[in-house]
PDB file of C-alpha atoms and ligand atoms in Angstrom:
ATOM      1  CA  MET A 165      -0.117  -0.010  -0.082  1.00 56.00           C
ATOM      2  CA  SER A 166       1.357   3.262  -1.132  1.00 61.00           C
ATOM      3  CA  LYS A 167       2.091   5.671   1.881  1.00 94.00           C
ATOM      4  CA  ILE A 168       2.217   8.817  -0.424  1.00 98.00           C
ATOM      5  CA  LYS A 169      -1.355  10.629  -0.289  1.00 97.00           C
ATOM      6  CA  THR A 170      -2.330  13.952  -1.961  1.00 98.00           C
ATOM      7  CA  ILE A 171      -2.695  16.652   0.896  1.00 98.00           C
ATOM      8  CA  ASP A 172      -4.030  20.238   1.075  1.00 97.00           C
ATOM      9  CA  SER A 173      -1.804  23.151   1.000  1.00 97.00           C
ATOM     10  CA  GLU A 174      -1.960  24.070   4.604  1.00 97.00           C
ATOM     11  CA  SER A 175      -1.318  20.329   5.860  1.00 98.00           C
ATOM     12  CA  THR A 176       2.182  20.945   3.982  1.00 98.00           C
ATOM     13  CA  PHE A 177       3.044  23.774   6.539  1.00 98.00           C
ATOM     14  CA  ILE A 178       3.469  20.951   9.121  1.00 97.00           C
ATOM     15  CA  VAL A 179       6.785  19.939   7.384  1.00 98.00           C
ATOM     16  CA  ARG A 180       7.417  23.269   5.762  1.00 98.00           C
ATOM     17  CA  ASN A 181       7.783  25.077   8.981  1.00 98.00           C
ATOM     18  CA  PRO A 182      10.255  23.023  10.643  1.00 98.00           C
ATOM     19  CA  VAL A 183      12.567  21.900   7.718  1.00 97.00           C
ATOM     20  CA  LEU A 184      12.407  24.703   5.181  1.00 96.00           C
ATOM     21  CA  ARG A 185      11.181  27.753   7.417  1.00 94.00           C
ATOM     22  CA  PRO A 186      12.639  26.943  10.731  1.00 95.00           C
ATOM     23  CA  GLY A 187      11.888  29.504  13.507  1.00 94.00           C
ATOM     24  CA  LEU A 188       9.671  31.582  11.251  1.00 94.00           C
ATOM     25  CA  PRO A 189       5.860  32.396  11.326  1.00 96.00           C
ATOM     26  CA  VAL A 190       3.859  29.790   9.840  1.00 96.00           C
ATOM     27  CA  GLU A 191       2.736  32.437   7.186  1.00 95.00           C
ATOM     28  CA  THR A 192       6.100  32.093   5.526  1.00 94.00           C
ATOM     29  CA  CYS A 193       5.173  28.617   4.776  1.00 96.00           C
ATOM     30  CA  ARG A 194       2.442  29.679   1.907  1.00 97.00           C
ATOM     31  CA  PHE A 195       3.590  29.887  -1.566  1.00 97.00           C
ATOM     32  CA  GLU A 196       2.035  31.612  -4.619  1.00 97.00           C
ATOM     33  CA  GLY A 197      -0.212  29.358  -6.413  1.00 98.00           C
ATOM     34  CA  ASP A 198      -0.493  26.832  -3.473  1.00 98.00           C
ATOM     35  CA  ASN A 199      -4.242  26.663  -3.877  1.00 98.00           C
ATOM     36  CA  LEU A 200      -4.385  26.796  -7.584  1.00 98.00           C
ATOM     37  CA  PRO A 201      -6.716  23.805  -9.088  1.00 97.00           C
ATOM     38  CA  THR A 202      -3.512  22.916 -11.003  1.00 97.00           C
ATOM     39  CA  THR A 203      -1.275  22.672  -8.041  1.00 98.00           C
ATOM     40  CA  THR A 204      -0.713  19.224  -6.369  1.00 98.00           C
ATOM     41  CA  HIS A 205       0.709  18.702  -2.848  1.00 98.00           C
ATOM     42  CA  PHE A 206       1.958  14.994  -2.034  1.00 98.00           C
ATOM     43  CA  GLY A 207       2.496  13.798   1.579  1.00 98.00           C
ATOM     44  CA  TYR A 208       4.459  10.651   2.717  1.00 98.00           C
ATOM     45  CA  PHE A 209       2.977   9.187   5.795  1.00 97.00           C
ATOM     46  CA  HIS A 210       4.646   7.025   8.310  1.00 96.00           C
ATOM     47  CA  GLU A 211       2.019   5.395  10.886  1.00 92.00           C
ATOM     48  CA  GLU A 212      -0.479   8.062   9.794  1.00 93.00           C
ATOM     49  CA  MET A 213       2.163  10.810  10.693  1.00 96.00           C
ATOM     50  CA  LEU A 214       2.830  13.060   7.691  1.00 97.00           C
ATOM     51  CA  VAL A 215       6.787  13.126   7.608  1.00 97.00           C
ATOM     52  CA  GLY A 216       7.626  14.086   4.148  1.00 98.00           C
ATOM     53  CA  ILE A 217       6.129  16.637   1.458  1.00 98.00           C
ATOM     54  CA  VAL A 218       6.601  17.784  -2.234  1.00 98.00           C
ATOM     55  CA  SER A 219       4.496  20.214  -4.118  1.00 98.00           C
ATOM     56  CA  VAL A 220       3.702  20.125  -8.110  1.00 98.00           C
ATOM     57  CA  PHE A 221       3.244  23.426  -9.856  1.00 98.00           C
ATOM     58  CA  GLU A 222       2.083  23.674 -13.458  1.00 97.00           C
ATOM     59  CA  LYS A 223       4.348  26.454 -14.106  1.00 97.00           C
ATOM     60  CA  SER A 224       6.747  26.692 -17.372  1.00 97.00           C
ATOM     61  CA  ASN A 225      10.245  28.252 -17.080  1.00 97.00           C
ATOM     62  CA  ALA A 226      11.101  30.514 -20.001  1.00 96.00           C
ATOM     63  CA  ASN A 227      14.616  28.887 -20.318  1.00 96.00           C
ATOM     64  CA  TRP A 228      12.767  26.079 -22.127  1.00 96.00           C
ATOM     65  CA  GLN A 229      10.802  26.877 -25.330  1.00 94.00           C
ATOM     66  CA  PHE A 230       8.058  24.274 -24.851  1.00 95.00           C
ATOM     67  CA  ASP A 231       5.118  23.639 -22.813  1.00 94.00           C
ATOM     68  CA  LYS A 232       4.020  20.635 -20.434  1.00 97.00           C
ATOM     69  CA  GLN A 233       6.532  21.636 -17.914  1.00 98.00           C
ATOM     70  CA  ILE A 234       6.082  21.300 -14.115  1.00 98.00           C
ATOM     71  CA  GLN A 235       7.989  22.767 -10.999  1.00 98.00           C
ATOM     72  CA  VAL A 236       8.510  21.129  -8.162  1.00 98.00           C
ATOM     73  CA  ARG A 237       8.465  23.212  -5.024  1.00 98.00           C
ATOM     74  CA  GLY A 238       8.767  22.553  -1.289  1.00 97.00           C
ATOM     75  CA  MET A 239      10.523  19.315  -1.190  1.00 98.00           C
ATOM     76  CA  ALA A 240      11.193  18.249   2.461  1.00 98.00           C
ATOM     77  CA  VAL A 241      11.584  15.470   5.077  1.00 98.00           C
ATOM     78  CA  LEU A 242      11.181  15.842   8.884  1.00 98.00           C
ATOM     79  CA  ASP A 243      14.802  15.931  10.531  1.00 98.00           C
ATOM     80  CA  GLU A 244      14.371  12.484  12.202  1.00 97.00           C
ATOM     81  CA  PHE A 245      13.136  11.034   8.953  1.00 97.00           C
ATOM     82  CA  GLN A 246      15.570  12.171   6.414  1.00 98.00           C
ATOM     83  CA  LYS A 247      18.084   9.552   4.797  1.00 97.00           C
ATOM     84  CA  LYS A 248      15.589   6.935   4.916  1.00 96.00           C
ATOM     85  CA  GLY A 249      14.631   7.038   1.305  1.00 97.00           C
ATOM     86  CA  ILE A 250      11.402   9.002   1.720  1.00 97.00           C
ATOM     87  CA  GLY A 251      12.664  11.897  -0.325  1.00 98.00           C
ATOM     88  CA  GLU A 252      13.468   9.540  -3.059  1.00 98.00           C
ATOM     89  CA  LYS A 253      10.013   7.954  -2.972  1.00 98.00           C
ATOM     90  CA  LEU A 254       8.210  11.198  -3.223  1.00 98.00           C
ATOM     91  CA  MET A 255      10.274  12.290  -6.306  1.00 98.00           C
ATOM     92  CA  HIS A 256       9.957   9.056  -8.053  1.00 98.00           C
ATOM     93  CA  ASN A 257       6.378   9.384  -7.506  1.00 97.00           C
ATOM     94  CA  VAL A 258       6.470  12.941  -8.973  1.00 98.00           C
ATOM     95  CA  ILE A 259       8.323  11.689 -12.175  1.00 98.00           C
ATOM     96  CA  LYS A 260       5.884   8.823 -12.576  1.00 97.00           C
ATOM     97  CA  LEU A 261       2.887  10.983 -12.489  1.00 96.00           C
ATOM     98  CA  ALA A 262       4.616  13.491 -14.794  1.00 97.00           C
ATOM     99  CA  LYS A 263       5.430  10.888 -17.298  1.00 97.00           C
ATOM    100  CA  GLU A 264       1.754   9.545 -17.231  1.00 97.00           C
ATOM    101  CA  ASN A 265       0.497  13.226 -17.908  1.00 96.00           C
ATOM    102  CA  GLN A 266       2.769  13.470 -20.757  1.00 97.00           C
ATOM    103  CA  LYS A 267       4.862  16.272 -19.223  1.00 98.00           C
ATOM    104  CA  LYS A 268       8.012  16.788 -21.076  1.00 98.00           C
ATOM    105  CA  LEU A 269      10.356  18.536 -18.281  1.00 98.00           C
ATOM    106  CA  ILE A 270      10.490  18.803 -14.351  1.00 98.00           C
ATOM    107  CA  TRP A 271      12.317  22.070 -13.193  1.00 98.00           C
ATOM    108  CA  PHE A 272      12.930  23.630  -9.630  1.00 98.00           C
ATOM    109  CA  TYR A 273      15.183  25.883  -7.652  1.00 97.00           C
ATOM    110  CA  ALA A 274      17.518  23.528  -5.409  1.00 97.00           C
ATOM    111  CA  ARG A 275      19.188  24.293  -2.402  1.00 96.00           C
ATOM    112  CA  LYS A 276      22.912  23.814  -2.586  1.00 96.00           C
ATOM    113  CA  ASN A 277      23.028  21.133  -0.041  1.00 96.00           C
ATOM    114  CA  ALA A 278      20.322  19.300  -1.749  1.00 97.00           C
ATOM    115  CA  VAL A 279      22.001  19.155  -5.097  1.00 98.00           C
ATOM    116  CA  PRO A 280      23.784  15.795  -4.808  1.00 97.00           C
ATOM    117  CA  PHE A 281      20.290  14.151  -3.752  1.00 98.00           C
ATOM    118  CA  TYR A 282      18.796  15.373  -7.126  1.00 98.00           C
ATOM    119  CA  GLU A 283      21.815  14.554  -8.895  1.00 98.00           C
ATOM    120  CA  ARG A 284      21.299  10.803  -7.851  1.00 97.00           C
ATOM    121  CA  LEU A 285      17.738  11.042  -9.497  1.00 97.00           C
ATOM    122  CA  ASN A 286      19.100  12.358 -12.718  1.00 98.00           C
ATOM    123  CA  PHE A 287      18.417  15.929 -12.613  1.00 98.00           C
ATOM    124  CA  HIS A 288      21.121  18.324 -13.835  1.00 98.00           C
ATOM    125  CA  LYS A 289      22.196  21.771 -12.757  1.00 98.00           C
ATOM    126  CA  ARG A 290      21.653  24.595 -15.203  1.00 97.00           C
ATOM    127  CA  GLY A 291      23.341  27.714 -15.077  1.00 94.00           C
ATOM    128  CA  THR A 292      25.446  29.350 -12.127  1.00 95.00           C
ATOM    129  CA  ALA A 293      24.489  29.382  -8.276  1.00 96.00           C
ATOM    130  CA  PHE A 294      22.311  32.312  -6.857  1.00 95.00           C
ATOM    131  CA  GLU A 295      21.209  33.378  -3.791  1.00 95.00           C
ATOM    132  CA  ILE A 296      17.500  33.618  -2.488  1.00 89.00           C
ATOM    133  CA  GLU A 297      17.357  36.034   0.268  1.00 87.00           C
ATOM    134  CA  GLY A 298      17.162  34.603   3.815  1.00 82.00           C
ATOM    135  CA  VAL A 299      17.064  30.763   2.395  1.00 86.00           C
ATOM    136  CA  GLY A 300      20.564  30.515   0.763  1.00 91.00           C
ATOM    137  CA  THR A 301      22.450  29.328  -1.943  1.00 96.00           C
ATOM    138  CA  HIS A 302      20.401  27.886  -5.098  1.00 96.00           C
ATOM    139  CA  TYR A 303      20.895  26.307  -8.477  1.00 98.00           C
ATOM    140  CA  MET A 304      18.183  25.739 -11.204  1.00 98.00           C
ATOM    141  CA  MET A 305      17.817  21.813 -11.817  1.00 98.00           C
ATOM    142  CA  TYR A 306      15.818  20.040 -14.276  1.00 98.00           C
ATOM    143  CA  ARG A 307      15.074  16.830 -15.866  1.00 98.00           C
ATOM    144  CA  LEU A 308      13.624  15.745 -19.236  1.00 97.00           C
ATOM    145  CA  LEU A 309      11.153  13.238 -19.534  1.00 96.00           C
TER     146      LEU A 309
HETATM  147  C1  LIG B 404      16.792  17.039   0.685  1.00 80.93           C
HETATM  148  C2  LIG B 404      15.700  15.784   1.196  1.00 80.93           C
HETATM  149  C3  LIG B 404      14.478  16.213   0.690  1.00 80.93           C
HETATM  150  C4  LIG B 404      16.117  14.511   0.737  1.00 80.93           C
HETATM  151  O1  LIG B 404      15.168  13.498   1.469  1.00 80.93           O
HETATM  152  P1  LIG B 404      15.579  12.256   2.234  1.00 80.93           P
HETATM  153  O2  LIG B 404      14.396  11.381   2.406  1.00 80.93           O
HETATM  154  O3  LIG B 404      16.467  12.772   3.177  1.00 80.93           O
HETATM  155  O4  LIG B 404      16.453  11.532   1.017  1.00 80.93           O
HETATM  156  P2  LIG B 404      16.412   9.889   0.826  1.00 80.93           P
HETATM  157  O5  LIG B 404      16.699   9.318   2.056  1.00 80.93           O
HETATM  158  O6  LIG B 404      15.513   9.746  -0.142  1.00 80.93           O
HETATM  159  O7  LIG B 404      18.067   9.983  -0.236  1.00 80.93           O
HETATM  160  C5  LIG B 404      18.182   9.090  -1.183  1.00 80.93           C
HETATM  161  C6  LIG B 404      19.737   9.110  -1.323  1.00 80.93           C
HETATM  162  O8  LIG B 404      20.133  10.431  -1.374  1.00 80.93           O
HETATM  163  C7  LIG B 404      21.212  10.853  -0.360  1.00 80.93           C
HETATM  164  N1  LIG B 404      20.908  12.255   0.104  1.00 80.93           N
HETATM  165  C8  LIG B 404      19.979  12.597   0.598  1.00 80.93           C
HETATM  166  N2  LIG B 404      20.212  14.049   0.927  1.00 80.93           N
HETATM  167  C9  LIG B 404      21.420  14.059   0.418  1.00 80.93           C
HETATM  168  C10 LIG B 404      21.961  15.485   0.576  1.00 80.93           C
HETATM  169  N3  LIG B 404      21.752  16.438   1.094  1.00 80.93           N
HETATM  170  N4  LIG B 404      23.407  15.271  -0.185  1.00 80.93           N
HETATM  171  C11 LIG B 404      23.841  13.957  -0.462  1.00 80.93           C
HETATM  172  N5  LIG B 404      23.243  13.015  -0.564  1.00 80.93           N
HETATM  173  C12 LIG B 404      21.855  13.034   0.028  1.00 80.93           C
HETATM  174  C13 LIG B 404      20.715   9.705   0.618  1.00 80.93           C
HETATM  175  O9  LIG B 404      21.903   9.305   1.341  1.00 80.93           O
HETATM  176  C14 LIG B 404      20.332   8.547  -0.044  1.00 80.93           C
HETATM  177  O10 LIG B 404      21.279   7.726  -0.695  1.00 80.93           O
HETATM  178  P3  LIG B 404      21.525   6.306  -0.067  1.00 80.93           P
HETATM  179  O11 LIG B 404      20.435   5.296  -0.696  1.00 80.93           O
HETATM  180  O12 LIG B 404      22.935   5.829  -0.671  1.00 80.93           O
HETATM  181  O13 LIG B 404      21.677   6.118   1.289  1.00 80.93           O
HETATM  182  C15 LIG B 404      15.771  15.996   2.897  1.00 80.93           C
HETATM  183  O14 LIG B 404      16.867  15.617   3.224  1.00 80.93           O
HETATM  184  C16 LIG B 404      15.543  17.384   3.326  1.00 80.93           C
HETATM  185  O15 LIG B 404      14.346  17.575   3.415  1.00 80.93           O
HETATM  186  N6  LIG B 404      16.307  18.221   3.441  1.00 80.93           N
HETATM  187  C17 LIG B 404      16.179  19.466   4.256  1.00 80.93           C
HETATM  188  C18 LIG B 404      15.414  20.373   3.445  1.00 80.93           C
HETATM  189  C19 LIG B 404      15.812  20.831   1.854  1.00 80.93           C
HETATM  190  O16 LIG B 404      17.232  21.048   1.739  1.00 80.93           O
HETATM  191  N7  LIG B 404      15.005  20.334   1.031  1.00 80.93           N
HETATM  192  C20 LIG B 404      15.350  20.592  -0.320  1.00 80.93           C
HETATM  193  C21 LIG B 404      15.007  22.050  -0.937  1.00 80.93           C
HETATM  194  S1  LIG B 404      15.473  22.074  -2.685  1.00 80.93           S
END
């Protein structure tokens, strides 16, 4: 039985807040487009407890001159559940569904420390590093499907 389920945007805050916005008010966990009908949030459950999340936005990036792109945001696993394969399962789920829906490309902004995790999943860096204020160094990453 799959432990991955779709969840509503507010439920993602349970993981976004401690992992991606530690010590910051919960309002900082809200992303533009979270509640669009085209946005999907996935949660990984460990014995009914939400421990990992990833969100998929139907958003194209002008670096690629074609449609059918998706943007991944807010990939996070609670500290005590990291390095147990949960992030990988969440991303495999995103890739599988993207292929089923005939998407052509997945792109996102990755934190520098997570780049090796994504490279293992066949994502590639595009361009040079840049800073996101208050969050740190990022790279654009992508994978053609
Ligand atoms: C990055 C993150 C989502 C990965 O999820 P995870 O569940 O810890 O990763 P997994 O256990 O599925 O990792 C799969 C493999 O990648 C490796 N890996 C995971 N994170 C890594 C990292 N930051 N650097 C290098 N390798 C990493 C794991 O060791 C594992 O390899 P193994 O199978 O040989 O042990 C998670 O660690 C996290 O939430 N980090 C903090 C928030 C963050 O940086 N999010 C990404 C924002 S872009």
